[in-house]
Amino acid sequence: MNDSEEFDARVAKLHQPDRMVGDARVLARAEEGAGGVARAVLTAVDETILPAELTFASEAGETLTLSAAARRLRAVTAASDDLSPEEVAGRELEPEEEDGLHAALDLLVRFARGASGTVVVSERRGEENAMRGVSALRLIGMLPPDAGPVTAAVPPAPAGDGGGGARDFLAASEGRLRASMTRSPSGEVTSGGAEELAATLAQLLDGAGSDDEPALQLWAQQSGTPAGPAFGRALWADGTVLAMAFDAADVAPLVAAFQGSIND
Amino acid sequence: MSADALKVLTESHAACRAALFADLATSMVLLVESRATMHREAQQELALRGGELLSVMDRSAPDTDLAVSVTVDEVAVFLRVPDAPTDVLCCLCAPEVDLGAFAADARACLNALAGAAG
């Protein structure tokens, strides 16, 4: 992209309305892949001129706070314990210290790989200080070419025959599914999300009846703290079957998403 | 009276068409609240359906205590007690039911009934 095109792209982006969740701006979606999420985080740094603390969060619950100014990443301020931030948190980033930069990028990639659903950023004013930091564009260039798959992405709906109801359902259920497995009317099986749930989802697919009436069944632990994910199985009139794993708290929204997919 | 819990549940959720409390160990329907007449066979069938659906995930998710079945014209909600899985509450609702609120109230209802019955 030459300078003129980049200018045009930035002006166009400035005119796009931001999607907000509370005080946080929607930055990316986990299904863009870990590389997409990591680039979106660094692009937010690149768009930061005045000193700011940027806190990134996804629906997986992990957060990452970066200190940024003048389009440069100055430091990783804090991150969820699950991301093992001890090595880098609170340390100033120096352009000459490649090891420190790679450690910060590794932390960013861990955040991106663990992301699910919507990734948002909230911003508060940062301190003026003497930290130089490192150019966000340089860091984008240092990202591994394949940052790897995210662990909990919504898989694509089956292509080809049928799948309209399933597509609508997946679109409406946003990032609520930890994993899913879909069997199209022609028998093609596609899956996505947490691999350790695949065996259970396959059993659910195998147990699906051949009824041609649309139906949804969900199973969840309602009492106490759920020990594991909730499960569900949906069947549409065209024969598409979808088995899914999700958080028990999402029973009601998934029922609404299914009802929307069969009533449209 | 604990039995009133079932009446309160159906009266406070207009979309709830019928609810029953059953003991699957003895295959007995202990209490029924229904807006329309519900014959004994239909009650037994609903209780069995609830027991079967609740047990589908017993191997891979044994802590399951809520099962929901949705079709075009119905939302069926089944609950069991973690400590006494043969005590089940089976509810038939219209599609427009506020499921989050209903499921929470149904759990409180079942806890009251199971506590009194146990």
PDB file of N, CA, C and O in Angstrom, chain A residues 200-201 203-204 213-233 235 248 251-253 255-256 258-259 262-263, chain B residues 52-57 59-61 63-72 74-75 79-80 82 94-97 99-100 103-107 111:
ATOM      1  N   THR A 200     -16.984 -35.966  22.007  1.00  0.00           N
ATOM      2  CA  THR A 200     -18.345 -35.825  22.531  1.00  0.00           C
ATOM      3  C   THR A 200     -19.285 -35.280  21.456  1.00  0.00           C
ATOM      4  O   THR A 200     -20.425 -35.747  21.309  1.00  0.00           O
ATOM      5  N   LEU A 201     -18.793 -34.319  20.679  1.00  0.00           N
ATOM      6  CA  LEU A 201     -19.641 -33.751  19.622  1.00  0.00           C
ATOM      7  C   LEU A 201     -19.950 -34.797  18.561  1.00  0.00           C
ATOM      8  O   LEU A 201     -21.069 -34.865  18.037  1.00  0.00           O
ATOM      9  N   GLN A 203     -20.238 -37.988  19.045  1.00  0.00           N
ATOM     10  CA  GLN A 203     -21.271 -38.874  19.603  1.00  0.00           C
ATOM     11  C   GLN A 203     -22.653 -38.232  19.481  1.00  0.00           C
ATOM     12  O   GLN A 203     -23.640 -38.910  19.170  1.00  0.00           O
ATOM     13  N   LEU A 204     -22.701 -36.930  19.738  1.00  0.00           N
ATOM     14  CA  LEU A 204     -23.984 -36.240  19.619  1.00  0.00           C
ATOM     15  C   LEU A 204     -24.498 -36.271  18.176  1.00  0.00           C
ATOM     16  O   LEU A 204     -25.686 -36.478  17.939  1.00  0.00           O
ATOM     17  N   GLU A 213     -38.270 -32.537  11.180  1.00  0.00           N
ATOM     18  CA  GLU A 213     -38.752 -31.329  11.842  1.00  0.00           C
ATOM     19  C   GLU A 213     -37.575 -30.655  12.548  1.00  0.00           C
ATOM     20  O   GLU A 213     -36.799 -31.339  13.226  1.00  0.00           O
ATOM     21  N   PRO A 214     -37.405 -29.347  12.412  1.00  0.00           N
ATOM     22  CA  PRO A 214     -36.306 -28.693  13.122  1.00  0.00           C
ATOM     23  C   PRO A 214     -36.443 -28.858  14.636  1.00  0.00           C
ATOM     24  O   PRO A 214     -37.548 -28.772  15.170  1.00  0.00           O
ATOM     25  N   ALA A 215     -35.344 -29.122  15.281  1.00  0.00           N
ATOM     26  CA  ALA A 215     -35.375 -29.333  16.734  1.00  0.00           C
ATOM     27  C   ALA A 215     -34.015 -28.995  17.326  1.00  0.00           C
ATOM     28  O   ALA A 215     -32.986 -29.141  16.678  1.00  0.00           O
ATOM     29  N   LEU A 216     -34.047 -28.536  18.556  1.00  0.00           N
ATOM     30  CA  LEU A 216     -32.819 -28.223  19.284  1.00  0.00           C
ATOM     31  C   LEU A 216     -32.901 -28.870  20.658  1.00  0.00           C
ATOM     32  O   LEU A 216     -33.939 -28.817  21.313  1.00  0.00           O
ATOM     33  N   GLN A 217     -31.810 -29.500  21.065  1.00  0.00           N
ATOM     34  CA  GLN A 217     -31.730 -30.056  22.415  1.00  0.00           C
ATOM     35  C   GLN A 217     -30.462 -29.516  23.070  1.00  0.00           C
ATOM     36  O   GLN A 217     -29.402 -29.507  22.442  1.00  0.00           O
ATOM     37  N   LEU A 218     -30.590 -29.069  24.306  1.00  0.00           N
ATOM     38  CA  LEU A 218     -29.437 -28.533  25.034  1.00  0.00           C
ATOM     39  C   LEU A 218     -29.346 -29.207  26.394  1.00  0.00           C
ATOM     40  O   LEU A 218     -30.372 -29.508  27.014  1.00  0.00           O
ATOM     41  N   TRP A 219     -28.103 -29.419  26.843  1.00  0.00           N
ATOM     42  CA  TRP A 219     -27.866 -30.005  28.156  1.00  0.00           C
ATOM     43  C   TRP A 219     -26.874 -29.123  28.906  1.00  0.00           C
ATOM     44  O   TRP A 219     -25.818 -28.782  28.363  1.00  0.00           O
ATOM     45  N   ALA A 220     -27.186 -28.793  30.148  1.00  0.00           N
ATOM     46  CA  ALA A 220     -26.304 -27.892  30.898  1.00  0.00           C
ATOM     47  C   ALA A 220     -26.337 -28.229  32.383  1.00  0.00           C
ATOM     48  O   ALA A 220     -27.274 -28.880  32.868  1.00  0.00           O
ATOM     49  N   GLN A 221     -25.307 -27.793  33.072  1.00  0.00           N
ATOM     50  CA  GLN A 221     -25.301 -27.860  34.537  1.00  0.00           C
ATOM     51  C   GLN A 221     -25.764 -26.510  35.041  1.00  0.00           C
ATOM     52  O   GLN A 221     -25.060 -25.509  34.889  1.00  0.00           O
ATOM     53  N   GLN A 222     -26.946 -26.496  35.629  1.00  0.00           N
ATOM     54  CA  GLN A 222     -27.527 -25.232  36.091  1.00  0.00           C
ATOM     55  C   GLN A 222     -27.151 -24.939  37.543  1.00  0.00           C
ATOM     56  O   GLN A 222     -26.983 -23.785  37.917  1.00  0.00           O
ATOM     57  N   SER A 223     -27.020 -25.974  38.372  1.00  0.00           N
ATOM     58  CA  SER A 223     -26.734 -25.787  39.796  1.00  0.00           C
ATOM     59  C   SER A 223     -25.233 -25.663  40.021  1.00  0.00           C
ATOM     60  O   SER A 223     -24.447 -26.380  39.408  1.00  0.00           O
ATOM     61  N   GLY A 224     -24.857 -24.773  40.924  1.00  0.00           N
ATOM     62  CA  GLY A 224     -23.450 -24.636  41.275  1.00  0.00           C
ATOM     63  C   GLY A 224     -22.622 -24.096  40.121  1.00  0.00           C
ATOM     64  O   GLY A 224     -23.138 -23.530  39.160  1.00  0.00           O
ATOM     65  N   THR A 225     -21.313 -24.288  40.235  1.00  0.00           N
ATOM     66  CA  THR A 225     -20.400 -23.842  39.183  1.00  0.00           C
ATOM     67  C   THR A 225     -20.208 -24.973  38.183  1.00  0.00           C
ATOM     68  O   THR A 225     -19.783 -26.060  38.571  1.00  0.00           O
ATOM     69  N   PRO A 226     -20.530 -24.731  36.909  1.00  0.00           N
ATOM     70  CA  PRO A 226     -20.427 -25.816  35.930  1.00  0.00           C
ATOM     71  C   PRO A 226     -19.016 -26.408  35.884  1.00  0.00           C
ATOM     72  O   PRO A 226     -18.024 -25.687  35.841  1.00  0.00           O
ATOM     73  N   ALA A 227     -18.958 -27.749  35.922  1.00  0.00           N
ATOM     74  CA  ALA A 227     -17.666 -28.439  35.898  1.00  0.00           C
ATOM     75  C   ALA A 227     -17.083 -28.462  34.491  1.00  0.00           C
ATOM     76  O   ALA A 227     -15.890 -28.662  34.304  1.00  0.00           O
ATOM     77  N   GLY A 228     -17.918 -28.271  33.501  1.00  0.00           N
ATOM     78  CA  GLY A 228     -17.444 -28.328  32.115  1.00  0.00           C
ATOM     79  C   GLY A 228     -18.426 -27.607  31.222  1.00  0.00           C
ATOM     80  O   GLY A 228     -19.351 -26.947  31.704  1.00  0.00           O
ATOM     81  N   PRO A 229     -18.235 -27.716  29.929  1.00  0.00           N
ATOM     82  CA  PRO A 229     -19.137 -27.015  29.016  1.00  0.00           C
ATOM     83  C   PRO A 229     -20.519 -27.656  28.960  1.00  0.00           C
ATOM     84  O   PRO A 229     -20.689 -28.806  29.363  1.00  0.00           O
ATOM     85  N   ALA A 230     -21.466 -26.892  28.493  1.00  0.00           N
ATOM     86  CA  ALA A 230     -22.784 -27.419  28.176  1.00  0.00           C
ATOM     87  C   ALA A 230     -22.748 -27.911  26.730  1.00  0.00           C
ATOM     88  O   ALA A 230     -21.875 -27.514  25.952  1.00  0.00           O
ATOM     89  N   PHE A 231     -23.683 -28.782  26.391  1.00  0.00           N
ATOM     90  CA  PHE A 231     -23.691 -29.355  25.047  1.00  0.00           C
ATOM     91  C   PHE A 231     -25.061 -29.178  24.408  1.00  0.00           C
ATOM     92  O   PHE A 231     -26.070 -29.006  25.104  1.00  0.00           O
ATOM     93  N   GLY A 232     -25.077 -29.247  23.098  1.00  0.00           N
ATOM     94  CA  GLY A 232     -26.346 -29.120  22.401  1.00  0.00           C
ATOM     95  C   GLY A 232     -26.298 -29.779  21.044  1.00  0.00           C
ATOM     96  O   GLY A 232     -25.217 -30.096  20.517  1.00  0.00           O
ATOM     97  N   ARG A 233     -27.488 -30.003  20.503  1.00  0.00           N
ATOM     98  CA  ARG A 233     -27.590 -30.612  19.167  1.00  0.00           C
ATOM     99  C   ARG A 233     -28.779 -29.975  18.460  1.00  0.00           C
ATOM    100  O   ARG A 233     -29.874 -29.906  19.019  1.00  0.00           O
ATOM    101  N   LEU A 235     -31.046 -29.646  14.788  1.00  0.00           N
ATOM    102  CA  LEU A 235     -31.392 -30.302  13.526  1.00  0.00           C
ATOM    103  C   LEU A 235     -32.290 -29.359  12.747  1.00  0.00           C
ATOM    104  O   LEU A 235     -33.247 -28.808  13.305  1.00  0.00           O
ATOM    105  N   ALA A 248     -22.627 -22.835  30.016  1.00  0.00           N
ATOM    106  CA  ALA A 248     -23.978 -23.098  30.517  1.00  0.00           C
ATOM    107  C   ALA A 248     -24.815 -21.823  30.606  1.00  0.00           C
ATOM    108  O   ALA A 248     -26.035 -21.867  30.471  1.00  0.00           O
ATOM    109  N   VAL A 251     -27.482 -20.814  27.536  1.00  0.00           N
ATOM    110  CA  VAL A 251     -28.617 -21.627  27.077  1.00  0.00           C
ATOM    111  C   VAL A 251     -29.692 -20.751  26.421  1.00  0.00           C
ATOM    112  O   VAL A 251     -30.124 -21.010  25.288  1.00  0.00           O
ATOM    113  N   ALA A 252     -30.125 -19.706  27.142  1.00  0.00           N
ATOM    114  CA  ALA A 252     -31.237 -18.893  26.626  1.00  0.00           C
ATOM    115  C   ALA A 252     -30.897 -18.200  25.306  1.00  0.00           C
ATOM    116  O   ALA A 252     -31.692 -18.254  24.356  1.00  0.00           O
ATOM    117  N   PRO A 253     -29.728 -17.537  25.189  1.00  0.00           N
ATOM    118  CA  PRO A 253     -29.432 -16.908  23.888  1.00  0.00           C
ATOM    119  C   PRO A 253     -29.300 -17.899  22.738  1.00  0.00           C
ATOM    120  O   PRO A 253     -29.648 -17.574  21.594  1.00  0.00           O
ATOM    121  N   VAL A 255     -31.005 -20.727  22.477  1.00  0.00           N
ATOM    122  CA  VAL A 255     -32.382 -21.097  22.105  1.00  0.00           C
ATOM    123  C   VAL A 255     -32.982 -20.005  21.214  1.00  0.00           C
ATOM    124  O   VAL A 255     -33.607 -20.281  20.189  1.00  0.00           O
ATOM    125  N   ALA A 256     -32.751 -18.749  21.600  1.00  0.00           N
ATOM    126  CA  ALA A 256     -33.279 -17.635  20.787  1.00  0.00           C
ATOM    127  C   ALA A 256     -32.657 -17.647  19.392  1.00  0.00           C
ATOM    128  O   ALA A 256     -33.350 -17.411  18.391  1.00  0.00           O
ATOM    129  N   PHE A 258     -31.567 -20.244  17.787  1.00  0.00           N
ATOM    130  CA  PHE A 258     -32.147 -21.357  17.022  1.00  0.00           C
ATOM    131  C   PHE A 258     -33.554 -21.004  16.548  1.00  0.00           C
ATOM    132  O   PHE A 258     -33.912 -21.251  15.381  1.00  0.00           O
ATOM    133  N   GLN A 259     -34.352 -20.423  17.446  1.00  0.00           N
ATOM    134  CA  GLN A 259     -35.718 -20.057  17.046  1.00  0.00           C
ATOM    135  C   GLN A 259     -35.686 -19.076  15.877  1.00  0.00           C
ATOM    136  O   GLN A 259     -36.494 -19.172  14.959  1.00  0.00           O
ATOM    137  N   ILE A 262     -35.083 -20.897  12.549  1.00  0.00           N
ATOM    138  CA  ILE A 262     -36.151 -21.719  11.959  1.00  0.00           C
ATOM    139  C   ILE A 262     -37.396 -20.901  11.636  1.00  0.00           C
ATOM    140  O   ILE A 262     -38.306 -21.395  10.993  1.00  0.00           O
ATOM    141  N   ASN A 263     -37.411 -19.663  12.101  1.00  0.00           N
ATOM    142  CA  ASN A 263     -38.601 -18.842  11.852  1.00  0.00           C
ATOM    143  C   ASN A 263     -38.415 -17.850  10.716  1.00  0.00           C
ATOM    144  O   ASN A 263     -39.364 -17.229  10.275  1.00  0.00           O
TER     145      ASN A 263
ATOM    146  N   GLU B  52     -35.388 -39.459  30.017  1.00  0.00           N
ATOM    147  CA  GLU B  52     -34.512 -39.906  28.923  1.00  0.00           C
ATOM    148  C   GLU B  52     -33.616 -38.779  28.436  1.00  0.00           C
ATOM    149  O   GLU B  52     -32.416 -38.956  28.241  1.00  0.00           O
ATOM    150  N   LEU B  53     -34.203 -37.606  28.237  1.00  0.00           N
ATOM    151  CA  LEU B  53     -33.398 -36.493  27.708  1.00  0.00           C
ATOM    152  C   LEU B  53     -32.323 -36.064  28.717  1.00  0.00           C
ATOM    153  O   LEU B  53     -31.177 -35.810  28.337  1.00  0.00           O
ATOM    154  N   LEU B  54     -32.681 -36.023  29.991  1.00  0.00           N
ATOM    155  CA  LEU B  54     -31.715 -35.602  31.013  1.00  0.00           C
ATOM    156  C   LEU B  54     -30.537 -36.570  31.119  1.00  0.00           C
ATOM    157  O   LEU B  54     -29.443 -36.190  31.536  1.00  0.00           O
ATOM    158  N   SER B  55     -30.750 -37.825  30.732  1.00  0.00           N
ATOM    159  CA  SER B  55     -29.689 -38.822  30.900  1.00  0.00           C
ATOM    160  C   SER B  55     -28.835 -39.008  29.643  1.00  0.00           C
ATOM    161  O   SER B  55     -27.881 -39.785  29.663  1.00  0.00           O
ATOM    162  N   VAL B  56     -29.160 -38.304  28.570  1.00  0.00           N
ATOM    163  CA  VAL B  56     -28.403 -38.483  27.316  1.00  0.00           C
ATOM    164  C   VAL B  56     -26.916 -38.232  27.521  1.00  0.00           C
ATOM    165  O   VAL B  56     -26.056 -38.933  26.979  1.00  0.00           O
ATOM    166  N   MET B  57     -26.570 -37.223  28.333  1.00  0.00           N
ATOM    167  CA  MET B  57     -25.160 -36.841  28.491  1.00  0.00           C
ATOM    168  C   MET B  57     -24.530 -37.430  29.754  1.00  0.00           C
ATOM    169  O   MET B  57     -23.501 -36.946  30.216  1.00  0.00           O
ATOM    170  N   ARG B  59     -22.740 -39.910  30.413  1.00  0.00           N
ATOM    171  CA  ARG B  59     -21.348 -40.390  30.348  1.00  0.00           C
ATOM    172  C   ARG B  59     -20.356 -39.238  30.179  1.00  0.00           C
ATOM    173  O   ARG B  59     -19.335 -39.183  30.852  1.00  0.00           O
ATOM    174  N   SER B  60     -20.659 -38.306  29.290  1.00  0.00           N
ATOM    175  CA  SER B  60     -19.669 -37.248  29.015  1.00  0.00           C
ATOM    176  C   SER B  60     -19.891 -35.989  29.850  1.00  0.00           C
ATOM    177  O   SER B  60     -18.955 -35.206  30.021  1.00  0.00           O
ATOM    178  N   ALA B  61     -21.082 -35.776  30.351  1.00  0.00           N
ATOM    179  CA  ALA B  61     -21.340 -34.589  31.200  1.00  0.00           C
ATOM    180  C   ALA B  61     -22.307 -35.004  32.310  1.00  0.00           C
ATOM    181  O   ALA B  61     -23.474 -34.604  32.322  1.00  0.00           O
ATOM    182  N   ASP B  63     -22.800 -34.119  35.266  1.00  0.00           N
ATOM    183  CA  ASP B  63     -23.375 -33.107  36.145  1.00  0.00           C
ATOM    184  C   ASP B  63     -24.554 -32.363  35.507  1.00  0.00           C
ATOM    185  O   ASP B  63     -25.098 -31.438  36.101  1.00  0.00           O
ATOM    186  N   THR B  64     -24.930 -32.791  34.303  1.00  0.00           N
ATOM    187  CA  THR B  64     -26.073 -32.154  33.636  1.00  0.00           C
ATOM    188  C   THR B  64     -27.319 -32.240  34.506  1.00  0.00           C
ATOM    189  O   THR B  64     -27.693 -33.319  34.953  1.00  0.00           O
ATOM    190  N   ASP B  65     -27.928 -31.096  34.776  1.00  0.00           N
ATOM    191  CA  ASP B  65     -29.178 -31.113  35.550  1.00  0.00           C
ATOM    192  C   ASP B  65     -30.276 -30.286  34.878  1.00  0.00           C
ATOM    193  O   ASP B  65     -31.326 -30.067  35.448  1.00  0.00           O
ATOM    194  N   LEU B  66     -30.000 -29.827  33.664  1.00  0.00           N
ATOM    195  CA  LEU B  66     -30.995 -29.068  32.900  1.00  0.00           C
ATOM    196  C   LEU B  66     -30.950 -29.530  31.443  1.00  0.00           C
ATOM    197  O   LEU B  66     -29.867 -29.610  30.850  1.00  0.00           O
ATOM    198  N   ALA B  67     -32.092 -29.862  30.903  1.00  0.00           N
ATOM    199  CA  ALA B  67     -32.166 -30.209  29.484  1.00  0.00           C
ATOM    200  C   ALA B  67     -33.311 -29.411  28.875  1.00  0.00           C
ATOM    201  O   ALA B  67     -34.360 -29.241  29.505  1.00  0.00           O
ATOM    202  N   VAL B  68     -33.079 -28.921  27.682  1.00  0.00           N
ATOM    203  CA  VAL B  68     -34.095 -28.111  27.004  1.00  0.00           C
ATOM    204  C   VAL B  68     -34.306 -28.684  25.612  1.00  0.00           C
ATOM    205  O   VAL B  68     -33.342 -29.036  24.921  1.00  0.00           O
ATOM    206  N   SER B  69     -35.551 -28.806  25.229  1.00  0.00           N
ATOM    207  CA  SER B  69     -35.880 -29.306  23.900  1.00  0.00           C
ATOM    208  C   SER B  69     -36.760 -28.275  23.203  1.00  0.00           C
ATOM    209  O   SER B  69     -37.806 -27.886  23.731  1.00  0.00           O
ATOM    210  N   VAL B  70     -36.305 -27.829  22.044  1.00  0.00           N
ATOM    211  CA  VAL B  70     -37.007 -26.742  21.348  1.00  0.00           C
ATOM    212  C   VAL B  70     -37.500 -27.233  19.991  1.00  0.00           C
ATOM    213  O   VAL B  70     -36.734 -27.815  19.219  1.00  0.00           O
ATOM    214  N   THR B  71     -38.754 -27.014  19.714  1.00  0.00           N
ATOM    215  CA  THR B  71     -39.298 -27.241  18.379  1.00  0.00           C
ATOM    216  C   THR B  71     -40.005 -25.965  17.939  1.00  0.00           C
ATOM    217  O   THR B  71     -40.006 -24.969  18.671  1.00  0.00           O
ATOM    218  N   VAL B  72     -40.612 -26.004  16.766  1.00  0.00           N
ATOM    219  CA  VAL B  72     -41.231 -24.797  16.231  1.00  0.00           C
ATOM    220  C   VAL B  72     -42.284 -24.237  17.182  1.00  0.00           C
ATOM    221  O   VAL B  72     -42.380 -23.022  17.380  1.00  0.00           O
ATOM    222  N   GLU B  74     -42.874 -25.291  20.569  1.00  0.00           N
ATOM    223  CA  GLU B  74     -42.791 -25.645  21.981  1.00  0.00           C
ATOM    224  C   GLU B  74     -41.358 -25.525  22.497  1.00  0.00           C
ATOM    225  O   GLU B  74     -40.399 -25.793  21.789  1.00  0.00           O
ATOM    226  N   VAL B  75     -41.248 -25.130  23.757  1.00  0.00           N
ATOM    227  CA  VAL B  75     -39.971 -25.220  24.476  1.00  0.00           C
ATOM    228  C   VAL B  75     -40.227 -26.092  25.704  1.00  0.00           C
ATOM    229  O   VAL B  75     -41.020 -25.720  26.573  1.00  0.00           O
ATOM    230  N   LEU B  79     -35.674 -30.507  34.424  1.00  0.00           N
ATOM    231  CA  LEU B  79     -34.645 -30.305  35.450  1.00  0.00           C
ATOM    232  C   LEU B  79     -34.615 -31.514  36.371  1.00  0.00           C
ATOM    233  O   LEU B  79     -35.646 -32.146  36.624  1.00  0.00           O
ATOM    234  N   ARG B  80     -33.428 -31.813  36.882  1.00  0.00           N
ATOM    235  CA  ARG B  80     -33.331 -32.835  37.900  1.00  0.00           C
ATOM    236  C   ARG B  80     -32.462 -32.314  39.031  1.00  0.00           C
ATOM    237  O   ARG B  80     -31.713 -31.355  38.867  1.00  0.00           O
ATOM    238  N   PRO B  82     -29.348 -32.560  41.459  1.00  0.00           N
ATOM    239  CA  PRO B  82     -28.034 -33.217  41.404  1.00  0.00           C
ATOM    240  C   PRO B  82     -27.895 -34.361  42.405  1.00  0.00           C
ATOM    241  O   PRO B  82     -27.358 -35.414  42.076  1.00  0.00           O
ATOM    242  N   ALA B  94     -44.712 -22.345  25.835  1.00  0.00           N
ATOM    243  CA  ALA B  94     -44.856 -21.761  24.508  1.00  0.00           C
ATOM    244  C   ALA B  94     -43.500 -21.221  24.058  1.00  0.00           C
ATOM    245  O   ALA B  94     -42.644 -20.926  24.887  1.00  0.00           O
ATOM    246  N   PRO B  95     -43.291 -21.088  22.724  1.00  0.00           N
ATOM    247  CA  PRO B  95     -41.976 -20.666  22.228  1.00  0.00           C
ATOM    248  C   PRO B  95     -41.513 -19.321  22.775  1.00  0.00           C
ATOM    249  O   PRO B  95     -40.312 -19.074  22.870  1.00  0.00           O
ATOM    250  N   GLU B  96     -42.447 -18.452  23.152  1.00  0.00           N
ATOM    251  CA  GLU B  96     -42.049 -17.108  23.582  1.00  0.00           C
ATOM    252  C   GLU B  96     -41.613 -17.042  25.042  1.00  0.00           C
ATOM    253  O   GLU B  96     -41.385 -15.959  25.574  1.00  0.00           O
ATOM    254  N   VAL B  97     -41.489 -18.183  25.705  1.00  0.00           N
ATOM    255  CA  VAL B  97     -41.107 -18.179  27.122  1.00  0.00           C
ATOM    256  C   VAL B  97     -39.777 -17.439  27.320  1.00  0.00           C
ATOM    257  O   VAL B  97     -38.861 -17.543  26.490  1.00  0.00           O
ATOM    258  N   LEU B  99     -36.787 -17.830  28.711  1.00  0.00           N
ATOM    259  CA  LEU B  99     -36.175 -19.065  29.189  1.00  0.00           C
ATOM    260  C   LEU B  99     -35.245 -18.839  30.373  1.00  0.00           C
ATOM    261  O   LEU B  99     -35.222 -19.642  31.314  1.00  0.00           O
ATOM    262  N   GLY B 100     -34.462 -17.753  30.332  1.00  0.00           N
ATOM    263  CA  GLY B 100     -33.531 -17.509  31.424  1.00  0.00           C
ATOM    264  C   GLY B 100     -34.259 -17.376  32.756  1.00  0.00           C
ATOM    265  O   GLY B 100     -33.909 -18.018  33.756  1.00  0.00           O
ATOM    266  N   ALA B 103     -36.185 -20.785  33.677  1.00  0.00           N
ATOM    267  CA  ALA B 103     -35.315 -21.871  34.161  1.00  0.00           C
ATOM    268  C   ALA B 103     -34.867 -21.612  35.595  1.00  0.00           C
ATOM    269  O   ALA B 103     -34.780 -22.535  36.409  1.00  0.00           O
ATOM    270  N   ALA B 104     -34.584 -20.347  35.916  1.00  0.00           N
ATOM    271  CA  ALA B 104     -34.174 -20.014  37.283  1.00  0.00           C
ATOM    272  C   ALA B 104     -35.315 -20.274  38.274  1.00  0.00           C
ATOM    273  O   ALA B 104     -35.110 -20.868  39.344  1.00  0.00           O
ATOM    274  N   ASP B 105     -36.536 -19.863  37.900  1.00  0.00           N
ATOM    275  CA  ASP B 105     -37.686 -20.080  38.784  1.00  0.00           C
ATOM    276  C   ASP B 105     -38.007 -21.568  38.892  1.00  0.00           C
ATOM    277  O   ASP B 105     -38.417 -22.061  39.953  1.00  0.00           O
ATOM    278  N   ALA B 106     -37.850 -22.286  37.781  1.00  0.00           N
ATOM    279  CA  ALA B 106     -38.132 -23.723  37.791  1.00  0.00           C
ATOM    280  C   ALA B 106     -37.148 -24.444  38.719  1.00  0.00           C
ATOM    281  O   ALA B 106     -37.512 -25.389  39.425  1.00  0.00           O
ATOM    282  N   ARG B 107     -35.895 -23.983  38.714  1.00  0.00           N
ATOM    283  CA  ARG B 107     -34.907 -24.613  39.613  1.00  0.00           C
ATOM    284  C   ARG B 107     -35.312 -24.395  41.073  1.00  0.00           C
ATOM    285  O   ARG B 107     -35.256 -25.321  41.890  1.00  0.00           O
ATOM    286  N   ASN B 111     -36.205 -27.348  43.712  1.00  0.00           N
ATOM    287  CA  ASN B 111     -35.505 -27.465  44.997  1.00  0.00           C
ATOM    288  C   ASN B 111     -36.502 -27.519  46.156  1.00  0.00           C
ATOM    289  O   ASN B 111     -36.324 -28.274  47.108  1.00  0.00           O
TER     290      ASN B 111
END
